């Protein structure tokens, strides 16, 4: 006897499924999280689409803001990168508390410093069986390898035991061209699900000659160099049947910098705490101001860097960790306070 189909199934259920699949990416995909050390968002405007074609492509095809924020108290490198990977502020009882900006001292790590375990986006991804990787261009990023290795990483209590080493693959190389070559060859063969890339060029040029936003300065040439590297990265993504159309880029910076002082440590300076936040990939609303699609959860801070106690927060570099996880359809980082509701949206993603 033939099966009888309930007409309700056809009327409601199948169209509902179709709608659901139409609005979601095909699968969880992969995330490449990029920090452009010392990148001032206004430098992209100065270079224009001809001088910075990749950044302008990311703007055209993605959702972004040139008015994101660093941590409230610190505008230096390692504390802010730790905000990104932990989605916490720096200071206070809820902060990650890492204020040092040098290579970690012998025996030091995030957890020992805070006197309690500091979980990261790498923990959540790895504990859920996702492959993770870090490509960094300053030796101080060994902090994350040291904090999340097989002895210091937390036990994996989520489903299957994926081990305590939360970052499967770590490459540290000051030569960012060589670093990109490593990343591209790994992406072509065995891409991680969650990749973090750090590019130091702008910061190094800024410290040497100042954050001078005029054509041909070392700072602007460094940004052009980074633009070229990111162009290679996108070409690599698009050349890969595995990655094409199924990979998100989330890009921000740890701080900006000043023309006169050749530094960025003064956290009350607008040029230091203003940073970019770019997103690109499936479901990301093209050519869109990120604040315009996040009105219920975030507010453009104008010229300020509001305290964490203010109810409507700016988009911060600290949003990145939990955003990357939500794109991978993973829960937030334990103990995180920034984007812990994972309510930052990019349009139809996450
Ligand atoms: Zn920096």
Short mmCIF file of C-alpha atoms and ligand atoms in Angstrom, two decimals:
data_model
loop_
_atom_site.label_atom_id
_atom_site.label_comp_id
_atom_site.label_asym_id
_atom_site.label_seq_id
_atom_site.Cartn_x
_atom_site.Cartn_y
_atom_site.Cartn_z
CA UNK A 1 0.00 0.00 0.00
CA UNK A 2 1.48 3.38 -0.95
CA UNK A 3 2.42 5.80 1.84
CA UNK A 4 0.01 8.59 2.27
CA UNK A 5 1.50 12.04 2.47
CA UNK A 6 -0.11 14.39 4.91
CA UNK A 7 -1.03 17.50 2.89
CA UNK A 8 0.10 19.62 5.85
CA UNK A 9 3.66 18.39 5.28
CA UNK A 10 3.65 19.78 1.79
CA UNK A 11 1.88 23.00 2.69
CA UNK A 12 3.99 24.00 5.69
CA UNK A 13 6.94 21.78 6.44
CA UNK A 14 8.75 21.67 3.10
CA UNK A 15 8.55 25.45 2.45
CA UNK A 16 9.74 26.01 6.04
CA UNK A 17 12.78 23.81 5.46
CA UNK A 18 13.50 25.54 2.18
CA UNK A 19 13.42 28.93 3.87
CA UNK A 20 15.68 27.70 6.63
CA UNK A 21 18.31 26.33 4.25
CA UNK A 22 18.12 29.40 2.04
CA UNK A 23 19.09 31.69 4.92
CA UNK A 24 21.86 29.55 6.39
CA UNK A 25 25.27 28.86 4.88
CA UNK A 26 25.61 25.28 3.64
CA UNK A 27 27.77 24.22 6.58
CA UNK A 28 29.72 25.66 9.45
CA UNK A 29 32.56 26.81 7.19
CA UNK A 30 35.87 28.20 8.33
CA UNK A 31 37.00 31.45 9.90
CA UNK A 32 40.21 33.35 9.29
CA UNK A 33 40.64 35.97 11.99
CA UNK A 34 43.16 38.69 11.14
CA UNK A 35 44.77 41.33 13.33
CA UNK A 36 46.56 44.09 11.46
CA UNK A 37 48.84 45.40 14.20
CA UNK A 38 48.67 49.20 14.52
CA UNK A 39 46.20 49.69 11.67
CA UNK A 40 44.48 53.05 11.58
CA UNK A 41 41.12 52.72 9.80
CA UNK A 42 41.37 56.19 8.25
CA UNK A 43 44.55 55.18 6.40
CA UNK A 44 42.41 53.02 4.10
CA UNK A 45 40.48 56.14 3.06
CA UNK A 46 43.70 58.01 2.35
CA UNK A 47 45.04 55.22 0.13
CA UNK A 48 41.74 54.86 -1.72
CA UNK A 49 40.65 51.87 -3.84
CA UNK A 50 43.75 52.07 -6.03
CA UNK A 51 46.23 52.17 -3.16
CA UNK A 52 44.43 49.60 -1.01
CA UNK A 53 42.34 47.44 -3.37
CA UNK A 54 41.91 44.52 -0.98
CA UNK A 55 40.73 46.59 1.98
CA UNK A 56 38.30 48.36 -0.34
CA UNK A 57 37.13 45.05 -1.72
CA UNK A 58 36.47 43.82 1.82
CA UNK A 59 34.44 46.98 2.44
CA UNK A 60 32.51 46.63 -0.82
CA UNK A 61 31.70 42.96 -0.34
CA UNK A 62 31.45 42.89 3.45
CA UNK A 63 30.13 44.64 6.55
CA UNK A 64 32.58 46.87 8.36
CA UNK A 65 33.20 49.89 10.52
CA UNK A 66 36.09 52.33 10.71
CA UNK A 67 34.96 53.26 14.22
CA UNK A 68 35.52 50.18 16.34
CA UNK A 69 37.30 50.36 19.69
CA UNK A 70 40.18 48.85 21.58
CA UNK A 71 39.99 47.99 25.24
CA UNK A 72 39.00 50.95 27.42
CA UNK A 73 42.17 51.13 29.50
CA UNK A 74 44.95 49.72 27.32
CA UNK A 75 45.96 50.51 23.73
CA UNK A 76 49.00 48.26 23.54
CA UNK A 77 49.56 45.06 21.64
CA UNK A 78 49.49 41.98 23.82
CA UNK A 79 46.72 43.12 26.21
CA UNK A 80 44.47 43.91 23.20
CA UNK A 81 45.20 40.68 21.37
CA UNK A 82 44.30 38.91 24.56
CA UNK A 83 40.97 40.82 24.50
CA UNK A 84 40.41 39.47 20.98
CA UNK A 85 41.06 35.83 21.78
CA UNK A 86 39.29 35.83 25.17
CA UNK A 87 36.49 38.40 24.49
CA UNK A 88 37.22 40.09 27.81
CA UNK A 89 38.46 43.55 28.77
CA UNK A 90 41.91 43.88 30.30
CA UNK A 91 41.46 45.04 33.90
CA UNK A 92 39.12 44.23 36.77
CA UNK A 93 37.60 41.10 38.20
CA UNK A 94 36.14 40.09 34.83
CA UNK A 95 39.16 41.10 32.76
CA UNK A 96 41.87 38.80 31.47
CA UNK A 97 44.40 40.92 33.44
CA UNK A 98 47.34 40.52 31.00
CA UNK A 99 49.00 43.96 30.95
CA UNK A 100 52.54 43.06 29.95
CA UNK A 101 53.61 43.79 26.36
CA UNK A 102 56.89 41.94 26.12
CA UNK A 103 57.77 38.32 25.50
CA UNK A 104 56.28 36.28 28.35
CA UNK A 105 58.78 35.69 31.15
CA UNK A 106 59.89 32.15 31.92
CA UNK A 107 57.05 30.20 33.51
CA UNK A 108 54.51 32.96 32.95
CA UNK A 109 51.19 32.47 31.18
CA UNK A 110 47.65 33.89 31.13
CA UNK A 111 46.30 31.61 33.85
CA UNK A 112 49.18 31.94 36.30
CA UNK A 113 49.03 35.72 35.86
CA UNK A 114 45.30 35.87 36.58
CA UNK A 115 45.43 33.12 39.20
CA UNK A 116 42.58 31.34 37.41
CA UNK A 117 42.10 29.73 34.01
CA UNK A 118 41.55 32.19 31.14
CA UNK A 119 39.69 30.42 28.35
CA UNK A 120 40.04 31.52 24.72
CA UNK A 121 38.29 31.04 21.39
CA UNK A 122 40.86 28.32 20.73
CA UNK A 123 39.57 26.38 23.77
CA UNK A 124 35.95 26.36 22.58
CA UNK A 125 36.81 25.51 18.98
CA UNK A 126 39.30 22.79 19.88
CA UNK A 127 37.14 21.22 22.61
CA UNK A 128 34.38 20.90 20.00
CA UNK A 129 36.66 19.03 17.65
CA UNK A 130 37.60 21.94 15.36
CA UNK A 131 41.16 22.36 14.07
CA UNK A 132 42.88 25.60 15.16
CA UNK A 133 45.94 27.51 13.99
CA UNK A 134 47.89 30.67 14.83
CA UNK A 135 50.21 32.55 12.45
CA UNK A 136 51.87 35.49 14.18
CA UNK A 137 54.63 37.92 13.27
CA UNK A 138 55.94 38.89 16.73
CA UNK A 139 57.68 36.58 19.17
CA UNK A 140 55.49 37.77 22.08
CA UNK A 141 52.59 35.77 20.60
CA UNK A 142 54.30 32.74 22.13
CA UNK A 143 52.10 33.77 25.10
CA UNK A 144 49.17 31.95 23.50
CA UNK A 145 51.16 28.87 22.58
CA UNK A 146 52.50 28.73 26.17
CA UNK A 147 49.09 29.34 27.76
CA UNK A 148 47.20 26.79 25.68
CA UNK A 149 49.72 23.99 25.21
CA UNK A 150 49.42 20.36 26.26
CA UNK A 151 50.37 21.14 29.86
CA UNK A 152 48.68 24.53 30.47
CA UNK A 153 45.52 24.16 28.37
CA UNK A 154 42.41 23.04 30.25
CA UNK A 155 41.12 19.49 30.16
CA UNK A 156 38.58 19.03 27.38
CA UNK A 157 35.31 18.15 29.07
CA UNK A 158 33.16 18.68 25.96
CA UNK A 159 32.06 15.44 24.28
CA UNK A 160 35.06 13.56 22.92
CA UNK A 161 38.45 14.43 24.48
CA UNK A 162 40.43 16.45 21.93
CA UNK A 163 43.31 17.04 24.32
CA UNK A 164 44.69 20.03 26.21
CA UNK A 165 46.75 21.64 23.45
CA UNK A 166 44.17 24.12 22.13
CA UNK A 167 46.17 25.47 19.18
CA UNK A 168 47.00 22.66 16.78
CA UNK A 169 49.45 24.57 14.63
CA UNK A 170 51.55 27.62 15.58
CA UNK A 171 53.83 29.51 13.20
CA UNK A 172 55.74 32.59 14.39
CA UNK A 173 57.73 34.48 11.76
CA UNK A 174 58.59 38.19 11.68
CA UNK A 175 58.76 38.07 7.90
CA UNK A 176 55.09 38.52 7.01
CA UNK A 177 55.60 37.49 3.37
CA UNK A 178 57.02 34.18 4.53
CA UNK A 179 54.27 33.91 7.13
CA UNK A 180 51.65 34.35 4.41
CA UNK A 181 53.38 31.72 2.28
CA UNK A 182 53.15 29.27 5.20
CA UNK A 183 49.49 30.08 5.72
CA UNK A 184 48.64 29.75 2.03
CA UNK A 185 50.32 26.38 1.69
CA UNK A 186 48.56 25.10 4.83
CA UNK A 187 45.20 26.46 3.62
CA UNK A 188 45.64 24.69 0.30
CA UNK A 189 46.43 21.33 1.88
CA UNK A 190 44.77 21.14 5.27
CA UNK A 191 43.02 24.32 6.36
CA UNK A 192 42.21 24.79 10.03
CA UNK A 193 38.60 25.56 10.95
CA UNK A 194 39.69 28.56 13.02
CA UNK A 195 42.82 30.40 11.93
CA UNK A 196 44.29 33.52 13.52
CA UNK A 197 46.72 35.65 11.52
CA UNK A 198 48.71 38.58 12.93
CA UNK A 199 50.51 41.03 10.62
CA UNK A 200 52.96 43.43 12.28
CA UNK A 201 53.99 45.65 9.32
CA UNK A 202 51.99 48.80 10.09
CA UNK A 203 53.00 48.83 13.74
CA UNK A 204 56.69 48.41 12.94
CA UNK A 205 56.59 51.27 10.41
CA UNK A 206 54.60 53.48 12.78
CA UNK A 207 57.11 53.06 15.59
CA UNK A 208 60.01 53.76 13.24
CA UNK A 209 58.71 56.87 11.46
CA UNK A 210 55.31 57.72 12.97
CA UNK A 211 51.73 56.98 11.96
CA UNK A 212 51.88 59.50 9.09
CA UNK A 213 48.87 59.29 6.80
CA UNK A 214 50.36 60.75 3.62
CA UNK A 215 51.23 59.11 0.34
CA UNK A 216 54.56 57.29 0.34
CA UNK A 217 55.33 57.36 4.06
CA UNK A 218 56.70 54.14 5.59
CA UNK A 219 53.43 53.70 7.47
CA UNK A 220 51.32 53.92 4.31
CA UNK A 221 53.70 51.69 2.39
CA UNK A 222 53.36 49.12 5.20
CA UNK A 223 49.58 49.25 4.87
CA UNK A 224 49.92 48.75 1.12
CA UNK A 225 52.12 45.76 1.82
CA UNK A 226 49.47 44.30 4.14
CA UNK A 227 46.82 44.99 1.51
CA UNK A 228 48.86 42.95 -0.97
CA UNK A 229 49.26 40.07 1.49
CA UNK A 230 45.51 40.05 2.12
CA UNK A 231 44.97 40.04 -1.64
CA UNK A 232 47.08 36.87 -1.79
CA UNK A 233 45.01 35.39 1.01
CA UNK A 234 41.69 36.06 -0.74
CA UNK A 235 43.10 34.67 -3.99
CA UNK A 236 44.12 31.55 -2.05
CA UNK A 237 40.62 31.23 -0.60
CA UNK A 238 39.03 31.61 -4.01
CA UNK A 239 41.41 29.10 -5.61
CA UNK A 240 40.40 26.43 -3.11
CA UNK A 241 37.20 24.45 -3.78
CA UNK A 242 37.09 23.71 -0.03
CA UNK A 243 37.35 27.34 1.05
CA UNK A 244 35.66 29.32 -1.71
CA UNK A 245 32.27 30.62 -0.64
CA UNK A 246 32.59 28.91 2.71
CA UNK A 247 35.14 31.03 4.55
CA UNK A 248 34.70 34.12 6.68
CA UNK A 249 37.27 36.81 7.28
CA UNK A 250 37.06 38.83 10.49
CA UNK A 251 39.67 41.61 10.61
CA UNK A 252 40.49 44.15 13.27
CA UNK A 253 43.49 45.83 14.96
CA UNK A 254 44.95 46.07 18.44
CA UNK A 255 45.39 49.87 18.37
CA UNK A 256 46.03 52.78 16.03
CA UNK A 257 48.89 55.21 16.54
CA UNK A 258 50.06 58.82 16.59
CA UNK A 259 51.95 60.87 14.06
CA UNK A 260 54.00 62.92 16.50
CA UNK A 261 55.00 60.49 19.24
CA UNK A 262 55.52 57.42 17.03
CA UNK A 263 53.61 55.52 19.69
CA UNK A 264 50.15 54.31 20.68
CA UNK A 265 50.25 53.79 24.45
CA UNK A 266 48.12 56.80 25.47
CA UNK A 267 44.70 55.17 25.72
CA UNK A 268 42.71 58.44 25.84
CA UNK A 269 43.84 59.46 22.35
CA UNK A 270 41.23 58.97 19.63
CA UNK A 271 43.90 57.97 17.08
CA UNK A 272 45.01 55.18 19.40
CA UNK A 273 41.67 53.66 20.40
CA UNK A 274 39.97 53.92 16.98
CA UNK A 275 40.39 50.72 14.99
CA UNK A 276 38.81 48.95 11.99
CA UNK A 277 36.48 45.97 12.20
CA UNK A 278 35.89 44.29 8.82
CA UNK A 279 33.90 41.15 8.09
CA UNK A 280 33.53 39.24 4.83
CA UNK A 281 32.07 35.91 3.78
CA UNK A 282 28.84 33.98 3.24
CA UNK A 283 25.77 35.73 4.62
CA UNK A 284 27.67 38.96 5.36
CA UNK A 285 25.72 41.97 4.15
CA UNK A 286 27.75 43.63 1.41
CA UNK A 287 28.84 47.25 1.58
CA UNK A 288 27.26 47.74 4.96
CA UNK A 289 28.10 49.75 8.06
CA UNK A 290 28.25 47.19 10.87
CA UNK A 291 26.60 49.60 13.30
CA UNK A 292 23.60 49.99 10.98
CA UNK A 293 22.76 46.29 11.27
CA UNK A 294 23.49 46.09 15.01
CA UNK A 295 21.28 48.87 16.38
CA UNK A 296 19.71 46.70 19.07
CA UNK A 297 23.01 45.64 20.58
CA UNK A 298 25.71 48.20 19.71
CA UNK A 299 26.06 51.94 19.26
CA UNK A 300 28.56 53.99 17.28
CA UNK A 301 30.61 55.67 20.03
CA UNK A 302 31.30 58.87 18.06
CA UNK A 303 34.61 60.22 19.30
CA UNK A 304 34.51 58.41 22.65
CA UNK A 305 35.67 55.10 24.01
CA UNK A 306 32.87 54.33 26.47
CA UNK A 307 33.33 52.43 29.72
CA UNK A 308 32.35 48.76 29.75
CA UNK A 309 29.50 49.69 32.12
CA UNK A 310 27.70 51.69 29.42
CA UNK A 311 24.73 49.65 28.21
CA UNK A 312 25.19 50.21 24.48
CA UNK A 313 28.74 49.20 23.70
CA UNK A 314 30.79 50.08 20.64
CA UNK A 315 32.03 47.27 18.44
CA UNK A 316 35.38 46.32 19.97
CA UNK A 317 38.29 44.14 18.94
CA UNK A 318 37.16 42.01 21.90
CA UNK A 319 34.00 41.12 19.96
CA UNK A 320 36.12 39.03 17.62
CA UNK A 321 36.62 35.87 19.68
CA UNK A 322 32.95 35.23 20.31
CA UNK A 323 32.03 36.33 16.77
CA UNK A 324 34.42 33.80 15.25
CA UNK A 325 32.85 31.11 17.41
CA UNK A 326 29.29 32.11 16.51
CA UNK A 327 30.20 31.93 12.80
CA UNK A 328 31.37 28.38 13.49
CA UNK A 329 28.07 27.83 15.35
CA UNK A 330 29.90 27.32 18.61
CA UNK A 331 28.99 28.69 22.05
CA UNK A 332 30.74 31.69 23.66
CA UNK A 333 34.04 31.58 25.52
CA UNK A 334 33.57 30.69 29.20
CA UNK A 335 34.13 33.78 31.36
CA UNK A 336 33.89 36.17 28.41
CA UNK A 337 32.07 39.51 28.78
CA UNK A 338 32.30 41.05 25.27
CA UNK A 339 29.80 39.67 22.73
CA UNK A 340 29.13 36.90 25.24
CA UNK A 341 25.51 36.90 24.01
CA UNK A 342 26.98 36.41 20.51
CA UNK A 343 24.57 39.07 19.33
CA UNK A 344 26.90 40.83 16.89
CA UNK A 345 25.37 40.13 13.49
CA UNK A 346 26.91 40.51 10.04
CA UNK A 347 23.57 40.32 8.21
CA UNK A 348 22.50 36.75 7.49
CA UNK A 349 25.49 35.42 9.42
CA UNK A 350 26.13 34.19 12.05
ZN1 LIG B 1 50.39 46.48 18.40
#
